[in-house]
Coordinates of C-alpha atoms in Angstrom, one line a residue:
M140 CA 45.9 50.9 124.7
A141 CA 47.9 49.2 122.0
Q142 CA 46.0 47.0 119.7
A143 CA 46.9 44.4 117.1
P144 CA 45.8 45.6 113.8
Q145 CA 44.2 43.4 111.1
L146 CA 46.5 43.4 107.9
P147 CA 46.5 44.8 105.2
I148 CA 47.8 48.1 106.9
V149 CA 47.1 51.3 105.4
Q150 CA 50.1 53.6 104.9
L151 CA 49.2 56.7 107.2
A152 CA 50.7 60.3 106.7
Q153 CA 53.1 59.9 109.7
P154 CA 56.4 58.0 109.0
R155 CA 55.9 54.3 109.9
I156 CA 58.6 52.7 112.3
V157 CA 58.5 48.7 112.2
V158 CA 60.1 46.8 115.1
L159 CA 60.7 43.1 114.7
G160 CA 61.0 41.2 118.1
A161 CA 59.5 42.0 121.5
G162 CA 62.6 41.0 123.4
F163 CA 64.4 43.5 125.6
A164 CA 66.0 45.4 122.7
G165 CA 62.9 45.7 120.6
L166 CA 60.5 46.4 123.4
Q167 CA 62.7 49.0 124.7
V168 CA 62.8 50.8 121.3
V169 CA 59.0 51.0 121.4
R170 CA 58.7 52.2 124.9
S171 CA 61.0 54.9 124.4
L172 CA 59.1 56.1 121.2
R173 CA 55.7 56.3 122.9
H174 CA 55.6 60.2 122.6
V175 CA 57.0 60.4 119.1
K176 CA 54.9 61.6 116.2
A177 CA 55.1 58.4 114.2
E178 CA 53.3 55.1 113.6
I179 CA 54.9 52.5 115.5
L180 CA 54.3 48.9 114.6
L181 CA 55.7 45.9 117.0
V182 CA 55.8 42.7 115.5
D183 CA 56.4 39.5 117.3
R184 CA 55.5 35.5 116.9
H185 CA 54.7 35.6 120.6
S186 CA 52.0 37.6 122.2
Y187 CA 54.0 37.8 125.4
H188 CA 57.4 39.0 126.3
T189 CA 60.0 36.7 128.0
F190 CA 62.2 37.5 130.8
V191 CA 65.0 35.4 129.6
P192 CA 67.4 35.8 132.6
L193 CA 64.9 33.7 134.7
L194 CA 64.1 31.0 132.2
Y195 CA 66.3 28.4 134.1
Q196 CA 64.2 29.0 137.2
V197 CA 61.0 28.1 135.3
A198 CA 63.0 25.1 133.8
T199 CA 64.1 23.9 137.3
A200 CA 60.8 24.4 139.3
I201 CA 61.7 27.6 141.1
L202 CA 59.3 29.9 139.3
P203 CA 55.8 29.2 137.6
P204 CA 55.9 30.4 133.9
Q205 CA 53.5 33.1 134.5
A206 CA 56.0 35.0 136.5
I207 CA 58.4 35.7 133.6
A208 CA 55.9 36.0 130.6
Y209 CA 54.3 39.3 130.6
P210 CA 51.7 40.1 128.1
I211 CA 52.9 42.6 125.5
I212 CA 49.3 44.3 125.1
E213 CA 49.9 45.2 128.9
A214 CA 53.6 46.4 128.4
L215 CA 52.2 48.9 125.6
R216 CA 49.2 50.2 127.6
G217 CA 48.7 53.9 127.0
H218 CA 51.0 53.9 123.8
K219 CA 48.6 55.7 121.4
N220 CA 51.0 56.0 118.5
T221 CA 51.7 52.1 118.6
Q222 CA 50.2 48.8 117.4
F223 CA 51.0 45.3 118.1
L224 CA 50.9 42.4 115.6
V225 CA 51.2 38.6 116.3
T226 CA 52.6 37.0 113.2
E227 CA 55.5 35.0 111.7
I228 CA 58.0 36.9 109.9
R229 CA 58.5 35.5 106.4
E230 CA 61.1 37.6 104.8
I231 CA 62.3 41.2 104.8
N232 CA 62.4 42.9 101.3
F233 CA 64.9 45.9 101.7
T234 CA 64.4 46.9 98.0
A235 CA 60.6 47.4 98.3
Q236 CA 61.0 48.6 101.8
Q237 CA 58.5 46.1 103.4
V238 CA 58.1 43.1 105.6
D239 CA 56.2 40.0 104.4
T240 CA 54.3 38.1 107.2
E241 CA 52.1 35.2 107.2
N242 CA 49.3 37.6 107.4
G243 CA 50.4 40.0 104.6
S244 CA 53.1 42.6 103.7
I245 CA 54.0 45.6 106.0
P246 CA 55.7 48.6 104.4
Y247 CA 58.2 50.7 106.3
D248 CA 60.0 54.0 106.6
Y249 CA 62.3 52.9 109.3
L250 CA 63.0 49.3 110.2
V251 CA 64.4 47.9 113.6
I252 CA 65.4 44.3 113.4
A253 CA 65.7 42.8 117.0
T254 CA 64.8 39.2 116.4
G255 CA 67.0 37.7 119.1
S256 CA 68.9 34.5 119.1
Q257 CA 68.6 30.8 118.9
S258 CA 70.8 27.8 120.0
E259 CA 73.8 26.8 118.3
F260 CA 74.4 23.0 118.0
F261 CA 77.8 23.2 116.2
Q262 CA 76.6 20.4 113.9
V263 CA 77.2 17.9 116.6
P264 CA 75.3 14.8 115.4
G265 CA 71.9 14.3 117.8
A266 CA 72.5 17.7 119.6
Q267 CA 69.6 19.3 118.1
D268 CA 67.3 16.2 118.2
Y269 CA 67.9 15.1 121.8
G270 CA 69.4 18.2 123.6
F271 CA 67.2 20.7 125.4
P272 CA 68.0 24.2 124.6
L273 CA 66.8 27.0 126.7
R274 CA 66.2 30.0 124.5
N275 CA 62.4 30.5 125.2
L276 CA 59.5 29.6 127.5
Q277 CA 58.5 26.6 125.5
H278 CA 62.0 25.2 126.1
A279 CA 61.8 25.5 129.6
L280 CA 58.4 23.9 130.1
R281 CA 59.5 21.1 127.7
F282 CA 62.3 20.5 130.0
H283 CA 60.3 20.9 133.0
Q284 CA 58.0 18.4 131.9
H285 CA 60.6 16.0 130.7
F286 CA 62.3 16.4 134.2
L287 CA 59.2 15.4 136.0
Q288 CA 58.4 12.4 133.6
T289 CA 61.9 11.0 134.1
I290 CA 61.6 11.2 137.9
E291 CA 58.4 9.4 137.8
R292 CA 59.9 6.6 135.7
I293 CA 62.8 6.1 138.1
Q294 CA 60.5 6.0 141.1
R295 CA 58.6 3.0 139.4
E296 CA 61.7 1.1 138.9
A297 CA 62.6 -1.9 141.0
N298 CA 66.2 -0.7 141.4
P299 CA 66.1 3.0 140.9
Q300 CA 69.1 4.4 139.3
P301 CA 70.2 8.2 139.6
L302 CA 68.8 10.7 137.3
E303 CA 71.9 11.8 135.5
I304 CA 71.7 15.1 133.6
A305 CA 74.4 16.4 131.5
I306 CA 74.6 20.2 130.9
V307 CA 76.6 21.1 127.8
G308 CA 78.3 24.8 128.0
G309 CA 80.0 26.3 130.9
G310 CA 78.7 30.0 130.6
A311 CA 76.2 31.6 132.8
T312 CA 73.3 29.5 131.7
G313 CA 75.0 26.2 132.2
V314 CA 76.4 27.4 135.5
E315 CA 73.1 28.3 136.8
L316 CA 71.3 25.4 135.6
A317 CA 73.9 23.1 137.2
G318 CA 73.7 24.9 140.6
S319 CA 69.9 25.1 140.5
L320 CA 69.5 21.3 139.9
A321 CA 72.4 20.3 142.2
E322 CA 70.5 22.0 145.0
L323 CA 67.9 19.6 144.8
G324 CA 70.3 17.1 146.2
R325 CA 71.1 19.3 149.2
R326 CA 67.4 20.0 150.0
P327 CA 65.2 17.3 148.2
P328 CA 61.7 18.2 147.9
P329 CA 59.1 15.6 148.7
W330 CA 58.3 15.0 145.1
L331 CA 61.8 14.0 144.3
G332 CA 60.8 10.8 146.2
G333 CA 64.4 9.6 147.1
V334 CA 65.6 10.0 143.6
R335 CA 69.3 11.0 143.4
V336 CA 70.3 13.4 141.1
Q337 CA 73.9 13.4 139.3
I338 CA 74.8 16.5 137.4
Y339 CA 77.5 16.8 134.8
L340 CA 78.7 20.4 133.5
I341 CA 80.7 19.9 130.4
Q342 CA 82.8 22.8 129.0
G343 CA 84.8 22.9 126.0
G344 CA 87.2 25.4 127.2
A345 CA 89.7 25.4 130.2
S346 CA 87.5 27.0 132.7
L347 CA 83.9 28.0 133.5
L348 CA 82.5 31.7 132.9
P349 CA 85.5 32.6 130.6
D350 CA 84.1 36.4 130.7
F351 CA 84.9 36.6 134.4
A352 CA 87.9 37.3 136.5
P353 CA 90.1 34.2 137.4
R354 CA 89.5 34.4 141.0
L355 CA 85.5 34.4 140.4
R356 CA 85.9 31.2 138.2
Q357 CA 87.9 29.4 140.7
Y358 CA 85.1 30.3 143.2
T359 CA 82.4 29.0 141.0
L360 CA 84.3 25.8 140.1
K361 CA 84.8 25.1 143.9
R362 CA 81.1 25.9 145.0
L363 CA 79.6 23.7 142.2
Q364 CA 82.0 20.8 143.0
Q365 CA 80.9 21.2 146.6
L366 CA 77.4 20.8 145.7
G367 CA 78.4 17.4 144.0
V368 CA 78.5 18.7 140.2
T369 CA 80.9 16.8 138.2
V370 CA 82.7 19.5 136.2
L371 CA 84.5 18.5 132.9
L372 CA 86.8 20.9 131.5
N373 CA 88.6 20.8 128.1
H374 CA 85.8 18.4 127.1
R375 CA 84.0 18.6 123.8
V376 CA 80.9 16.7 123.0
V377 CA 81.0 14.5 119.7
Q378 CA 77.5 13.0 119.8
V379 CA 74.3 13.1 121.5
S380 CA 71.7 10.2 121.4
E381 CA 68.4 9.3 123.0
T382 CA 70.3 7.5 125.8
R383 CA 73.8 8.8 126.1
L384 CA 76.3 11.6 125.5
E385 CA 79.8 10.9 123.9
L386 CA 82.9 13.0 124.5
M387 CA 85.8 13.5 122.2
N388 CA 88.1 11.6 124.6
G389 CA 85.8 8.5 124.4
C390 CA 84.0 8.9 127.7
V391 CA 80.2 8.2 127.6
I392 CA 77.5 9.5 129.9
E393 CA 74.6 7.4 130.0
T394 CA 71.8 9.8 130.1
S395 CA 68.4 10.7 128.5
T396 CA 68.8 14.3 129.7
V397 CA 71.0 16.5 128.0
L398 CA 70.6 20.4 128.5
W399 CA 72.3 22.2 125.6
A400 CA 73.7 25.8 126.8
A401 CA 76.8 25.8 124.6
G402 CA 76.3 28.7 122.3
V403 CA 73.7 31.0 120.4
R404 CA 73.5 32.6 117.0
A405 CA 71.2 35.1 115.5
A406 CA 67.7 34.2 114.8
L407 CA 67.3 36.2 111.5
P408 CA 64.5 36.0 108.9
L409 CA 65.0 35.7 105.3
M410 CA 66.2 38.8 103.7
S411 CA 66.0 40.1 100.1
P412 CA 68.6 40.8 98.8
P413 CA 70.5 38.3 100.9
A414 CA 72.6 40.2 103.6
Q415 CA 76.0 39.1 104.6
T416 CA 76.4 38.0 108.1
V417 CA 79.6 37.6 110.3
G418 CA 80.3 35.8 113.7
R419 CA 77.4 33.9 114.8
K420 CA 75.3 34.7 111.8
K421 CA 74.9 38.2 113.1
L422 CA 74.2 41.4 110.8
P423 CA 77.2 43.9 111.0
V424 CA 76.3 47.4 112.1
D425 CA 77.9 50.9 112.4
P426 CA 78.7 52.4 115.6
T427 CA 75.2 54.3 115.2
L428 CA 73.7 50.6 115.3
Q429 CA 72.5 51.1 111.5
W430 CA 72.8 48.2 109.3
Q431 CA 75.8 48.8 107.1
G432 CA 74.3 50.2 103.9
A433 CA 71.1 51.2 104.9
E434 CA 70.4 54.4 106.8
N435 CA 66.8 53.5 107.6
V436 CA 67.6 50.0 109.0
Y437 CA 68.7 49.3 112.7
V438 CA 69.8 46.0 114.0
I439 CA 70.3 45.5 118.0
G440 CA 70.4 42.9 120.5
D441 CA 71.5 39.4 119.4
S442 CA 70.8 40.2 115.9
A443 CA 73.7 42.8 115.7
W444 CA 77.3 42.4 115.5
L445 CA 79.4 45.4 117.1
K446 CA 82.8 45.2 118.3
Q447 CA 83.0 44.6 122.1
T448 CA 79.4 43.8 122.8
R449 CA 78.6 40.1 124.4
G450 CA 74.7 39.9 123.6
L451 CA 73.7 40.6 127.4
A452 CA 70.1 42.1 128.5
P453 CA 71.8 45.7 129.7
E454 CA 73.4 46.0 126.4
A455 CA 70.1 45.4 124.4
L456 CA 68.3 47.8 126.8
Q457 CA 70.9 50.4 126.3
Q458 CA 71.0 49.8 122.6
G459 CA 67.0 50.1 122.3
R460 CA 67.3 53.4 123.9
K461 CA 70.0 54.8 121.7
V462 CA 68.2 53.4 118.6
A463 CA 65.0 55.3 119.8
E464 CA 66.9 58.6 120.3
N465 CA 68.6 58.0 116.9
L466 CA 65.2 57.7 115.2
Q467 CA 63.9 60.8 116.8
R468 CA 66.9 62.4 115.3
Q469 CA 66.5 61.1 112.1
L470 CA 62.8 62.4 112.1
Q471 CA 63.9 65.8 112.9
G472 CA 66.4 65.7 109.9
K473 CA 69.5 65.4 112.3
A474 CA 72.5 62.9 112.1
P475 CA 72.3 59.5 114.5
K476 CA 74.8 59.4 117.3
P477 CA 77.1 56.5 117.9
F478 CA 76.2 53.9 120.6
H479 CA 78.5 53.7 123.6
Y480 CA 77.8 50.7 126.3
F481 CA 78.1 51.6 129.8
N482 CA 79.2 48.5 131.5
K483 CA 77.6 48.4 134.9
G484 CA 79.3 45.0 135.7
R485 CA 78.2 41.2 135.3
M486 CA 76.9 38.7 137.7
A487 CA 76.2 35.0 137.9
I488 CA 74.1 33.1 140.6
I489 CA 75.6 29.6 141.5
E490 CA 73.1 28.5 144.1
A491 CA 71.0 29.8 146.9
K492 CA 73.0 32.7 148.9
S493 CA 76.1 32.0 146.5
A494 CA 76.8 34.1 143.5
I495 CA 79.7 36.0 141.9
A496 CA 79.7 39.7 140.6
E497 CA 82.3 41.9 138.7
I498 CA 81.5 45.5 139.0
G499 CA 84.7 47.4 137.4
P500 CA 87.5 46.6 139.7
I501 CA 85.5 45.1 142.5
K502 CA 85.1 41.6 142.5
L503 CA 82.3 40.0 144.9
T504 CA 81.5 36.4 146.0
G505 CA 79.0 34.7 148.5
W506 CA 75.6 35.9 149.8
F507 CA 75.9 39.6 149.0
P508 CA 76.1 39.4 145.1
W509 CA 73.4 36.7 145.3
L510 CA 71.2 39.1 147.1
L511 CA 72.2 41.9 144.6
W512 CA 71.3 39.3 141.8
L513 CA 68.0 38.7 143.3
I514 CA 67.0 42.4 143.5
I515 CA 68.4 43.5 140.3
H516 CA 66.3 41.0 138.5
W517 CA 63.3 41.6 140.4
F518 CA 63.5 45.4 139.9
Y519 CA 63.7 44.8 136.2
L520 CA 60.8 42.5 135.8
P521 CA 57.8 44.2 133.8
G522 CA 54.7 44.5 135.9
A523 CA 53.7 44.6 139.6
W524 CA 51.9 41.2 139.3
P525 CA 55.1 39.1 138.2
R526 CA 57.1 40.9 140.8
G527 CA 54.8 39.6 143.5
V528 CA 54.7 36.1 142.1
V529 CA 58.7 36.0 142.0
L530 CA 58.8 37.4 145.3
V531 CA 56.5 34.7 146.9
S532 CA 58.3 32.1 144.7
W533 CA 61.7 33.0 146.0
W534 CA 60.7 32.9 149.5
Q535 CA 59.2 29.5 149.1
T536 CA 62.2 28.0 147.4
Y537 CA 65.0 29.7 149.2
G538 CA 63.2 30.4 152.4
R539 CA 61.3 27.1 152.6
G540 CA 63.0 24.7 150.5
R541 CA 59.8 24.2 148.1
R542 CA 59.6 24.2 144.4
F543 CA 56.8 24.4 141.9
L544 CA 55.6 21.3 140.2
S545 CA 53.9 21.1 136.9
Q546 CA 52.6 24.5 135.9
R547 CA 50.4 25.3 133.1
L548 CA 49.9 28.6 131.0
F549 CA 48.0 28.9 127.9
F550 CA 49.5 31.1 125.1
H551 CA 48.8 31.8 121.4
P552 CA 48.0 28.6 119.6
R553 CA 51.3 28.9 117.7
D554 CA 53.3 28.5 120.8

């Protein structure tokens, strides 16, 4: 079984491949290298892998957090050439070929940077202080707790007002959050206690889900409006405070609950010498996924900038497999091969029994892509136990109209 080593780590005779980040991309690299004759070291600040596509379901009380947090030590069971280290990354020193962490320095022969992304607040005043991002499990739990506490506060009021929730960003995350929260009004659980929920979905562009075909965008807009969601297109947020959200046109939404799903940027550690970034603070890479200027450094997932990629989970998984293949080629004295993304399509869930899918020229709406969305995400969940929990939870939510209340899960103290 993979074990977390104690630093300092002694350099072995075999080449060392250090992978930073245990998200979809980083974990896929490690799993694809399990039989390679090299020392593999996976580094992450969390002791668990988060299944990010289902974060919104934890935040909106569909799933318990245990369902999407899989212990990395279990994911690496049987990997005899792999070690796992839970620590904070302080800096990457490319000149010395080492990674400096809070527990010491780790030398490397090959490095894979897959440190993921973080929310982009676009310098909107108050957005980072009062908005709720949704990039990791702690974000989901924080919003979940705030949501329940706000409901309890409203229930104690003499003249209860509706719970107004503003969601900033009309991409897949914003749409999924809006649909899931709006469903509470259609099938209110007992713990809602009669509190009415009003959802605002604010999009800076002219349409929701801009990466999808126009017909699918229109279907999404119509379904959300039928659920009672107030969709504001071509509206930009200029300020967020503890009790309100202000738009560029002067409109004000009185709310203490703002979900921020407007954008992301790469979450890169400090680098020496400093590296030039592009786009959303990403590192530009060659077609082989090697960082420009370094043959032994790969950058993948949300950390990498490569033309015609969108930072989706399927892309990260395919990039992870290609990097593992290229590392094996380099260890054999062969040249790396370029990465080519095979687009299997894209999907977005709107509400129970309603989703959209775009698979090549095929455009789907309604219950069938919703069922397909559930099956695909269930299949990619790591481990049998999470799959069982998710299956039961979906049956409770979509079949019986029940949702989980406060759930607790204990992690590493740093979390």
